[in-house]
mmCIF file of C-alpha atoms and ligand atoms in Angstrom:
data_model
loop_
_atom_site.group_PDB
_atom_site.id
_atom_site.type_symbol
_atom_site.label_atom_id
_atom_site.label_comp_id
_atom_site.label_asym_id
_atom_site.label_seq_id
_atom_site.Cartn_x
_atom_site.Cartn_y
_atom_site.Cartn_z
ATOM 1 C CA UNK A 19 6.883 1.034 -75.044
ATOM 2 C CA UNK A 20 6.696 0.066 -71.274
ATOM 3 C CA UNK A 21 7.964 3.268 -68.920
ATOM 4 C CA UNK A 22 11.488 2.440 -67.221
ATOM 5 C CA UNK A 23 11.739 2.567 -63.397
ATOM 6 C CA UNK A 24 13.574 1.503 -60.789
ATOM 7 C CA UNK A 25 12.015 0.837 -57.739
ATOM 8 C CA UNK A 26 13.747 2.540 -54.126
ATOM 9 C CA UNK A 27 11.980 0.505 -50.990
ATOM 10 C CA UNK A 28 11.783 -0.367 -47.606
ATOM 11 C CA UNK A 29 9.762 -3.651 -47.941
ATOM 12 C CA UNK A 30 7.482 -3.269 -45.872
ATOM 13 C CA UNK A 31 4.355 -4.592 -46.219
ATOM 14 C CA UNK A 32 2.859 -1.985 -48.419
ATOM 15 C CA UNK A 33 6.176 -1.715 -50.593
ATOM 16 C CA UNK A 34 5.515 -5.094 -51.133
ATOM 17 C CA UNK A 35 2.137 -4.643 -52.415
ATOM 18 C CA UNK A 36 3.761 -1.208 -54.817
ATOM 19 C CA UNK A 37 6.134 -3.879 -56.439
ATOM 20 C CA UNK A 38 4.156 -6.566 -57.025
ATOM 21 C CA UNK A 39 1.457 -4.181 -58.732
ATOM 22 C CA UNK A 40 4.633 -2.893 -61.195
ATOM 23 C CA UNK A 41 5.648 -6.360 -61.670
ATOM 24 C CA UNK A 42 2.100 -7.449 -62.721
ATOM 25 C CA UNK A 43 1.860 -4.481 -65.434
ATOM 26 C CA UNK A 44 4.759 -5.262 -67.466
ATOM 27 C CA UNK A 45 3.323 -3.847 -70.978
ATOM 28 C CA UNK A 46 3.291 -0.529 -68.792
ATOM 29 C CA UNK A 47 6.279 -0.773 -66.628
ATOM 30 C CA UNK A 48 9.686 -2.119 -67.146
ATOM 31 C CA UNK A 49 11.010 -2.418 -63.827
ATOM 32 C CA UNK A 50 14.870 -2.191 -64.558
ATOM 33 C CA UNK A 51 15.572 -3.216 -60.812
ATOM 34 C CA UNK A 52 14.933 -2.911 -57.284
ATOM 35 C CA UNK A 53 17.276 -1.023 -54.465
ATOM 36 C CA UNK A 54 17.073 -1.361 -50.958
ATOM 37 C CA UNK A 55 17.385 0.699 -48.246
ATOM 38 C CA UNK A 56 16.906 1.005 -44.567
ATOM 39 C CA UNK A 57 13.959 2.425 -42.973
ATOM 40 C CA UNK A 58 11.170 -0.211 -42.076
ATOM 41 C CA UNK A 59 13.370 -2.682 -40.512
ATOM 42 C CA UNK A 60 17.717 -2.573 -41.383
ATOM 43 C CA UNK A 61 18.918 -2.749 -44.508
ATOM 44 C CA UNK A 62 20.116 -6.578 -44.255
ATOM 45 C CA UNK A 63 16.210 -7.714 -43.604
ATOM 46 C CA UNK A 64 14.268 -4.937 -46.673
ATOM 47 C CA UNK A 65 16.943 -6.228 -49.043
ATOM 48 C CA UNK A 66 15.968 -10.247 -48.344
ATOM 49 C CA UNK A 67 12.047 -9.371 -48.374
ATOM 50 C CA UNK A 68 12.822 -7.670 -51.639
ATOM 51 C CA UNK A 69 14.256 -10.563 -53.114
ATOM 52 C CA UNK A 70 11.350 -12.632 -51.358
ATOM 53 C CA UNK A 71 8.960 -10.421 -53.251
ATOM 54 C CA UNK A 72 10.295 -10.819 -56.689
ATOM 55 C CA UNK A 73 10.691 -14.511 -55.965
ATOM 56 C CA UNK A 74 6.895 -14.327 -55.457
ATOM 57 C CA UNK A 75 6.155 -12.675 -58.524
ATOM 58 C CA UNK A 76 7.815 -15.564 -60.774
ATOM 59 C CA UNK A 77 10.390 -12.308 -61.598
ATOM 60 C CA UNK A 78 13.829 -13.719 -60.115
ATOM 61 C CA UNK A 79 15.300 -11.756 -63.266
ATOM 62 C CA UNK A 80 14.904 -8.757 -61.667
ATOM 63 C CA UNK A 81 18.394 -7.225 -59.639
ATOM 64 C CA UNK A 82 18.365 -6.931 -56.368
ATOM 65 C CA UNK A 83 20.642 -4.112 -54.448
ATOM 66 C CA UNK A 84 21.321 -3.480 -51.290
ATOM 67 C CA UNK A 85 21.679 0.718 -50.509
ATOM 68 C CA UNK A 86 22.229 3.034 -47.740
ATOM 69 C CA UNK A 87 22.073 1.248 -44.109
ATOM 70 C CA UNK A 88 21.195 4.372 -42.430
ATOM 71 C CA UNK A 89 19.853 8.018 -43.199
ATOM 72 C CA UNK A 90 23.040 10.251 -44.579
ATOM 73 C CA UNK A 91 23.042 12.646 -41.303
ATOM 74 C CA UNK A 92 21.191 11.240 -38.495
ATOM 75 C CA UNK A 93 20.456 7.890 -36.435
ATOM 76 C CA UNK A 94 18.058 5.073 -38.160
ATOM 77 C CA UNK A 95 14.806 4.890 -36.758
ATOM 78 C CA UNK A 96 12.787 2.009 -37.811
ATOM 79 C CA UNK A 97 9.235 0.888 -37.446
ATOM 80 C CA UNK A 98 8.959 -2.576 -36.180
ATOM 81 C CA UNK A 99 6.118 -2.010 -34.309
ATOM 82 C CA UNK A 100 4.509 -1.668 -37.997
ATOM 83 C CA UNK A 101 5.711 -4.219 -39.711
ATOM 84 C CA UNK A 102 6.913 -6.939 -37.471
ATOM 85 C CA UNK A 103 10.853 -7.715 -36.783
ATOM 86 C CA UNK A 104 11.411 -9.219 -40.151
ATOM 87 C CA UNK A 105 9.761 -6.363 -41.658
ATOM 88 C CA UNK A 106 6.834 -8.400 -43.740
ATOM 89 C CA UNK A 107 5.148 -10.616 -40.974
ATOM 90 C CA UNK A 108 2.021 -11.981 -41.888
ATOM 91 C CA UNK A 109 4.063 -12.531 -45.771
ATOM 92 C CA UNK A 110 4.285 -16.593 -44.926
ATOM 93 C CA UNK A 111 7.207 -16.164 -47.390
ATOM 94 C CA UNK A 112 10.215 -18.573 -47.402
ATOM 95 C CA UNK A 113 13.849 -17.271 -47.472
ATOM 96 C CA UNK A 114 15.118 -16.234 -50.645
ATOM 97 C CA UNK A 115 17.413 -18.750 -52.925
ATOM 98 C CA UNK A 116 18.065 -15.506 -54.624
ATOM 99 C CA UNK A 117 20.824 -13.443 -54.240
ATOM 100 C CA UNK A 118 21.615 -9.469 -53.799
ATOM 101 C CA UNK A 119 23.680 -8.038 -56.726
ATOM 102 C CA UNK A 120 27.478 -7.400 -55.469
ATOM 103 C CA UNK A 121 27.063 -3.456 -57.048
ATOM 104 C CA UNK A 122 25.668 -1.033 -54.459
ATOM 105 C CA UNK A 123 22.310 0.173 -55.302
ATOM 106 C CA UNK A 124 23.579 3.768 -55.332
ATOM 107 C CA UNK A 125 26.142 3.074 -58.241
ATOM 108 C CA UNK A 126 23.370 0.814 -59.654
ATOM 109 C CA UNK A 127 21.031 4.159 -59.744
ATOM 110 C CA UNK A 128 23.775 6.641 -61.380
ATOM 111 C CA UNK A 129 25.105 3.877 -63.840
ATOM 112 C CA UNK A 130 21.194 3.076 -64.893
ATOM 113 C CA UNK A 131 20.721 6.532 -65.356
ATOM 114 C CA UNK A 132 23.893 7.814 -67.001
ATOM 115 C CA UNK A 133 23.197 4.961 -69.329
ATOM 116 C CA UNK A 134 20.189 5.333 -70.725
ATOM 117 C CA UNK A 135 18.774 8.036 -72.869
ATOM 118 C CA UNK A 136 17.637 11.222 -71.611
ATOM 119 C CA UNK A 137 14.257 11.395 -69.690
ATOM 120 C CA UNK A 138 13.848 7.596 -69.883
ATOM 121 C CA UNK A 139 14.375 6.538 -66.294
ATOM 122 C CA UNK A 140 12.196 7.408 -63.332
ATOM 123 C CA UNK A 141 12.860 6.770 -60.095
ATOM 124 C CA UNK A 142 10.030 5.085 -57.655
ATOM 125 C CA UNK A 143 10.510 6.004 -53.408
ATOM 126 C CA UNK A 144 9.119 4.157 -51.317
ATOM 127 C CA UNK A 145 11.164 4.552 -48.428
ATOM 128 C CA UNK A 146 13.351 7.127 -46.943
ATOM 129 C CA UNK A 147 14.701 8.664 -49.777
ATOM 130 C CA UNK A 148 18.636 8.194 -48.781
ATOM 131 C CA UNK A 149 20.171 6.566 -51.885
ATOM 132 C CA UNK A 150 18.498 8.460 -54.080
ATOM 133 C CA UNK A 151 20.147 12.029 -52.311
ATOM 134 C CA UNK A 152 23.200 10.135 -51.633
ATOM 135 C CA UNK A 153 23.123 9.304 -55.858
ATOM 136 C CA UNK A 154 22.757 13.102 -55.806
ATOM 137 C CA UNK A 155 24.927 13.575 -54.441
ATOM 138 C CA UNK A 156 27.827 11.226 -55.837
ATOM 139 C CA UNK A 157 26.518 11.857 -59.082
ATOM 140 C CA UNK A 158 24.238 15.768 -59.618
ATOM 141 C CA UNK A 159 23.910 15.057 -63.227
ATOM 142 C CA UNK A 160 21.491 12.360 -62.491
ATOM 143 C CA UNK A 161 18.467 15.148 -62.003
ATOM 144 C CA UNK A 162 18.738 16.710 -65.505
ATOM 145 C CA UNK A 163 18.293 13.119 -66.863
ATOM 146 C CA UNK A 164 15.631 11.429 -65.031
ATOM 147 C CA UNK A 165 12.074 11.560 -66.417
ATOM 148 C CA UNK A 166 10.199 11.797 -62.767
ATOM 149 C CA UNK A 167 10.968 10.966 -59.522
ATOM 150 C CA UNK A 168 7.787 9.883 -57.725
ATOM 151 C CA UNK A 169 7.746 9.235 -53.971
ATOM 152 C CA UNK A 170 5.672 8.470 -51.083
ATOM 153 C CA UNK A 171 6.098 10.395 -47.937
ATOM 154 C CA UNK A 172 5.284 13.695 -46.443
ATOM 155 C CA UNK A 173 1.898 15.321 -45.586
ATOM 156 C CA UNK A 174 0.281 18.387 -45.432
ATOM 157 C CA UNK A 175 -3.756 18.253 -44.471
ATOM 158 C CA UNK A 176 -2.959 14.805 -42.869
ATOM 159 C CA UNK A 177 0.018 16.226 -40.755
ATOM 160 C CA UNK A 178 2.076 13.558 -39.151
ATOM 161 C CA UNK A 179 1.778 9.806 -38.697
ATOM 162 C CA UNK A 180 5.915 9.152 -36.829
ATOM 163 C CA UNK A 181 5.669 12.668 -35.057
ATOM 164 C CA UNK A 182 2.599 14.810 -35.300
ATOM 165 C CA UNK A 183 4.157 16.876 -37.521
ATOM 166 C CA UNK A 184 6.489 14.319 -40.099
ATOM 167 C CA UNK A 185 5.697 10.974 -42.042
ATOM 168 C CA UNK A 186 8.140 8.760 -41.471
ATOM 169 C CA UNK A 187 10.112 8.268 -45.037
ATOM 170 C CA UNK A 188 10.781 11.789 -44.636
ATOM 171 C CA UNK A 189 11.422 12.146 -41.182
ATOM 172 C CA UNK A 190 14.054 9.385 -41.096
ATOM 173 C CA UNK A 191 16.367 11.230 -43.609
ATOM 174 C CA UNK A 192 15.241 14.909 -43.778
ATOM 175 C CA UNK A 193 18.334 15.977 -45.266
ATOM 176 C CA UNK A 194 18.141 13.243 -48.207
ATOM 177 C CA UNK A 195 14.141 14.394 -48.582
ATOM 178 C CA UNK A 196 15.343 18.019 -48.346
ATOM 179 C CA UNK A 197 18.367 16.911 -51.530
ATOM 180 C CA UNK A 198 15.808 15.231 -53.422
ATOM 181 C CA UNK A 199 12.852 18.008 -53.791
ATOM 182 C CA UNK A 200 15.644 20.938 -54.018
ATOM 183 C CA UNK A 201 17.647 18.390 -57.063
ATOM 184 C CA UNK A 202 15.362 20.064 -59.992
ATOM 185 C CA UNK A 203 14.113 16.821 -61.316
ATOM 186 C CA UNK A 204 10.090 16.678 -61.301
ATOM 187 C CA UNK A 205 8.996 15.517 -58.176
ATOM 188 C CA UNK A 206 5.634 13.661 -57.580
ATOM 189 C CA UNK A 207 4.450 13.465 -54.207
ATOM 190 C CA UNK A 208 2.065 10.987 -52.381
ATOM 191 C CA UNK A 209 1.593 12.105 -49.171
ATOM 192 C CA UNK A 210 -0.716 10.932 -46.161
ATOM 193 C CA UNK A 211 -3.382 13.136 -47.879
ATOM 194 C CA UNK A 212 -3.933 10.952 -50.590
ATOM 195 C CA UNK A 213 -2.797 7.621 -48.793
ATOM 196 C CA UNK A 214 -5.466 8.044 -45.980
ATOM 197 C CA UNK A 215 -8.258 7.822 -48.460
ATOM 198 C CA UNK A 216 -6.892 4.149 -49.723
ATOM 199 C CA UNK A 217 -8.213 2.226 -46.574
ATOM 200 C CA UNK A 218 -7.798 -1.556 -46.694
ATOM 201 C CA UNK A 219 -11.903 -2.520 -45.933
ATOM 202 C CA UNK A 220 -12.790 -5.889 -45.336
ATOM 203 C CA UNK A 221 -14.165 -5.769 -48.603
ATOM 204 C CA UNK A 222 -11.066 -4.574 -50.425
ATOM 205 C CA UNK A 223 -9.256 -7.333 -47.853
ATOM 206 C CA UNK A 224 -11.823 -10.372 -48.406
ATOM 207 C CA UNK A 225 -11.410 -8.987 -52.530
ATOM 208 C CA UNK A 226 -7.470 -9.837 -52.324
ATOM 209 C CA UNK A 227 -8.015 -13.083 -50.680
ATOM 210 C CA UNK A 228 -10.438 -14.248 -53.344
ATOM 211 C CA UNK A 229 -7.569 -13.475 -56.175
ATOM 212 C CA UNK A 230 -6.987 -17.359 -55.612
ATOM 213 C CA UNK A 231 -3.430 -17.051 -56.496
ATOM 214 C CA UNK A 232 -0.350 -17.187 -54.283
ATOM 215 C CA UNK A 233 0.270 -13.266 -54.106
ATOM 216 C CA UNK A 234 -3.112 -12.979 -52.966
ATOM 217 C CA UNK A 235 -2.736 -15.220 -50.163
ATOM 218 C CA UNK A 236 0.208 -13.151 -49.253
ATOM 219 C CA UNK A 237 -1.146 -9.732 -49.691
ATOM 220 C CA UNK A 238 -3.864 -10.533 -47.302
ATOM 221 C CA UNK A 239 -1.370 -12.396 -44.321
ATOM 222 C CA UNK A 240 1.210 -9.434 -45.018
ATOM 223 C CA UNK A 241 -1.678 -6.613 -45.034
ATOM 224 C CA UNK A 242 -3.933 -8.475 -42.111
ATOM 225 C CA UNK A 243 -0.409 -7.844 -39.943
ATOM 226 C CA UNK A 244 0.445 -4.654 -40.883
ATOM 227 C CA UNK A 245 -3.037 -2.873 -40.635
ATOM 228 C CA UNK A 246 -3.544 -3.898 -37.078
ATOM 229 C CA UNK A 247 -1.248 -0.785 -35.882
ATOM 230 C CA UNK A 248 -3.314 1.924 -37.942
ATOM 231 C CA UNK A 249 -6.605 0.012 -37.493
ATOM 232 C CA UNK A 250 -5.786 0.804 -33.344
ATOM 233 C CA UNK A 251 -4.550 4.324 -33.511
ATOM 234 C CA UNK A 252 -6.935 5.638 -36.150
ATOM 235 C CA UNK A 253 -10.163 3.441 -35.580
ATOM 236 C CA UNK A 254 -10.994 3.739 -39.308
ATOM 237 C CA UNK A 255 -12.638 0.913 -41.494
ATOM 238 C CA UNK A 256 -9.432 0.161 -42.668
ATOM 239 C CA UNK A 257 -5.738 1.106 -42.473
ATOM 240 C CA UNK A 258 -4.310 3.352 -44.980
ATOM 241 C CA UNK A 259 -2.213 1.780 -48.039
ATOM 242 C CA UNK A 260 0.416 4.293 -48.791
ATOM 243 C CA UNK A 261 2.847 2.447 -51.378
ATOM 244 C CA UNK A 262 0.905 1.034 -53.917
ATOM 245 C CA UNK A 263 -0.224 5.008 -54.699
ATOM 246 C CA UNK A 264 3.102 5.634 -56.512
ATOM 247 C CA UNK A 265 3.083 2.536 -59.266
ATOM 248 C CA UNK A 266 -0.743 3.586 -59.443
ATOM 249 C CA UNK A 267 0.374 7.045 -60.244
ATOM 250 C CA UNK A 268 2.374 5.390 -63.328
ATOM 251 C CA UNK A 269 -0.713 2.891 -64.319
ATOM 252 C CA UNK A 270 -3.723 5.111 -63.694
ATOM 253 C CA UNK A 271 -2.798 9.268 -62.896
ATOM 254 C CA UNK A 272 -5.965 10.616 -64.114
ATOM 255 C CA UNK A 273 -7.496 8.788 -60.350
ATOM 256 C CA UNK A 274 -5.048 11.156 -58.728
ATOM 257 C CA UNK A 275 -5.667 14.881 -58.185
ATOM 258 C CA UNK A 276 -2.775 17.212 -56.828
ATOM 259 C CA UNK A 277 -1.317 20.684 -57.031
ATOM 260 C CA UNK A 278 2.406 22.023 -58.495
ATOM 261 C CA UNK A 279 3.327 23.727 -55.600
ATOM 262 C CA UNK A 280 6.234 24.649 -53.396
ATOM 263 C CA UNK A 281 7.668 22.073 -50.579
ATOM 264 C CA UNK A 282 10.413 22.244 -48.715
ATOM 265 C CA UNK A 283 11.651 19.765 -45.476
ATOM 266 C CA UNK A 284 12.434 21.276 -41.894
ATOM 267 C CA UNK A 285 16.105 19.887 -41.570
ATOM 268 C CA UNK A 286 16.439 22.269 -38.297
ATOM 269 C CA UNK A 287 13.587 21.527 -35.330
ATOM 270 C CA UNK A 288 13.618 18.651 -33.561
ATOM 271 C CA UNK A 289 10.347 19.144 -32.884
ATOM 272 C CA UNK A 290 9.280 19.682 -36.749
ATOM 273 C CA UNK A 291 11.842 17.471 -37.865
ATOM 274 C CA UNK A 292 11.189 15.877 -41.542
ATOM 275 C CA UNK A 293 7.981 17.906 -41.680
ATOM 276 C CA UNK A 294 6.683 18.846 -45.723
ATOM 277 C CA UNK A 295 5.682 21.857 -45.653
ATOM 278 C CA UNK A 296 3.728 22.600 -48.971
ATOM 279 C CA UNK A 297 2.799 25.867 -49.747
ATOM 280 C CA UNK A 298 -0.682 24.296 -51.649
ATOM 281 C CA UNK A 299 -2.795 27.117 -51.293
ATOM 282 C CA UNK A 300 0.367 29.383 -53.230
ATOM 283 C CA UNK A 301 1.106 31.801 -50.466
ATOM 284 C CA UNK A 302 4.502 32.349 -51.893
ATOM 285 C CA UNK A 303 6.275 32.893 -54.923
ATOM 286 C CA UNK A 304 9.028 30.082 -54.025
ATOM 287 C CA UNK A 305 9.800 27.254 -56.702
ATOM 288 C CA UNK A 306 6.516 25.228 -57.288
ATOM 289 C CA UNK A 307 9.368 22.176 -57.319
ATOM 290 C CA UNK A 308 6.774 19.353 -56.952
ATOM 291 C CA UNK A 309 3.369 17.865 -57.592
ATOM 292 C CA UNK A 310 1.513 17.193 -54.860
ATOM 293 C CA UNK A 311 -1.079 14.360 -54.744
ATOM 294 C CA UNK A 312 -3.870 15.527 -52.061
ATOM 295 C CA UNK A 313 -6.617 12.976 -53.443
ATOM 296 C CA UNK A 314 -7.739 9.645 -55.080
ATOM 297 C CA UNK A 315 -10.587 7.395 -56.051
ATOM 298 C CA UNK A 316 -10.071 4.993 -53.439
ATOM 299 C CA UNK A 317 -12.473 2.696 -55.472
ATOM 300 C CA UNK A 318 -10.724 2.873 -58.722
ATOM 301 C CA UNK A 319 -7.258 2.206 -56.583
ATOM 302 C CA UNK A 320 -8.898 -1.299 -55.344
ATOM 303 C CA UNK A 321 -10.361 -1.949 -58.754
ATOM 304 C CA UNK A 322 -6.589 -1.109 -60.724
ATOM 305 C CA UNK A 323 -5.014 -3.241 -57.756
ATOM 306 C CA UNK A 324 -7.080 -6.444 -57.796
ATOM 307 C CA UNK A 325 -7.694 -6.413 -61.270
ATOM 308 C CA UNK A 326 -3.179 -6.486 -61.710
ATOM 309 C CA UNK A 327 -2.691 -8.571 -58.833
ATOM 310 C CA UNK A 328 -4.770 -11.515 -60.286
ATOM 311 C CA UNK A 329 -1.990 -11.711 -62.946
ATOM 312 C CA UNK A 330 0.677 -12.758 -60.971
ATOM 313 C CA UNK A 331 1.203 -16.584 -59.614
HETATM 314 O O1 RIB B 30 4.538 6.561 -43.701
HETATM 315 C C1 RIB B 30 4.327 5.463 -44.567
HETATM 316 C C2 RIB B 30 5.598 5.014 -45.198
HETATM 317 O O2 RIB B 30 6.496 4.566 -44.189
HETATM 318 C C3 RIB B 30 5.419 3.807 -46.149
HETATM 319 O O3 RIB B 30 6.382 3.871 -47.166
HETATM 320 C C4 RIB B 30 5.690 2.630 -45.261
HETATM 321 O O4 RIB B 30 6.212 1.505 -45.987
HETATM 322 C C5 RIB B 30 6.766 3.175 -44.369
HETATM 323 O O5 RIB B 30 8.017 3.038 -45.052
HETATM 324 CA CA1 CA B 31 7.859 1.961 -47.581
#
């Protein structure tokens, strides 16, 4: 029976990459639909590269949603200096013929879950994590009900990569972060520790190129563009590929090692703003609220990724 998620992103270059490796495992994953919301680029532009995603996959039956257009408390901040204005440069995609569903994503969230049986829905971030709090919000029942909520963001070895002390999905909405890893639902975490050790090689590049198919075309433009950034500021042999860890996580846990620990988000400093700080050695006795990813077989990754991607057109 494939696992029911729905899938919260930014697309982004590496969301991109997250939901095309869910929609290539459907005998694993039944991806019930895919929300928006802003934090890359706006909302308007992550909502049309999710529907140009899906239309790449051959899966136009999957919804569509726009969410939240900006983090619940504070300004947006965006990273087009990442991904390019339209938020998946390098893609080569066409505009979508498809269309956004008329719901809003957060209703779409509460009504999925409130829906479906018990500890049958889990919830995929890949972006700031502002609908999902904000469906907290509207709706608090929501967290006894979902099976997982798995996310990428924060950092704790690997510090910062926005401010040198936050990771950006977090540090956009701290507040929403702060809702979603105090809401009692289990939390998996993929933080820079573990998404520093999936570098994008030339190897692992030249190996999505070679797929031969149409998503492998666009994986390499979309990755070539968005790697350039990282490539510069950490002068690695390849940029980190932080997405594609959380559908992984659902495929393929056992190349994932972590901790149930404590973390909590600084709300108050501006200077720590959006930081995770995880208590991983267990200092404390606070909640150990979430799971947190600190390492992967980088090789494995590649292997599960290219071996999925050559599935889709
Ligand atoms: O810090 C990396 C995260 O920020 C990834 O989700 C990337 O897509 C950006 O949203
Ligand atoms: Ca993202």
């Amino acid at each position: 029976m494939p696992r029911k998620i729905i899938i919260d992103s930014d697309p982004g270059q590496d969301d991109a990459v997250a939901i095309l490796l869910a929609l290539a495992s459907p005998e694993e994953l039944d991806v019930l639909g895919i929300v928006a919301v802003a934090g890359n680029v706006g909302l308007a532009r992550n909502a049309k590269n999710a529907l140009r995603i899906v239309e790449l996959a051959g899966r136009t039956d999957i919804p569509v949603f726009a969410g939240c257009p900006g983090p619940m408390m504070r300004k947006l901040v965006t990273a087009e200096h990442v991904h390019g204005d339209t938020g998946l440069d390098g893609s080569n995609l066409p505009d979508p013929v498809k269309t956004l569903e008329d719901r809003h994503g957060v209703d779409f969230l509460i009504e999925t879950v409130m829906s479906a049986p018990e500890n049958t829905v889990t919830l995929c971030a890949l972006g700031p994590l502002t609908n999902i709090a904000t469906a907290l919000v509207k709706e608090p029942r929501i967290a006894a009900r979902l099976e997982e909520i798995v996310l990428m963001g924060g950092a704790y070895f690997e510090v910062g990569n926005i401010t040198p002390a936050a990771e950006f999905n977090i540090y956009v909405d701290p507040e929403a972060a702060a809702t979603v890893f105090a809401c009692g639902a289990p939390v998996t975490v993929m933080p820079l520790d573990v998404t520093h050790k999936m570098l994008t090689t030339p190897g692992r590049m030249k190996a999505f190129r070679d797929l031969g198919n149409r998503t492998g075309a666009a994986i390499a433009g979309m990755l070539s563009f968005s790697e350039h950034f990282d490539l510069q500021k950490y002068g690695w042999d390849g940029a980190p590929l932080h997405d594609p860890c959380v559908t992984a996580w659902l495929l393929a846990p056992d190349i994932f090692s972590g901790r149930q620990c404590n973390v909590e988000i600084e709300t108050a400093s501006e200077l720590t703003r959006g930081m995770t700080v995880a208590d991983y050695w267990l200092i404390t006795d606070k909640p150990r609220n979430a799971m947190f990813i600190r390492d992967g077989d980088a090789d494995a990754f590649y292997r599960l990724l290219t071996e999925r991607l050559a599935r889709l057109p």
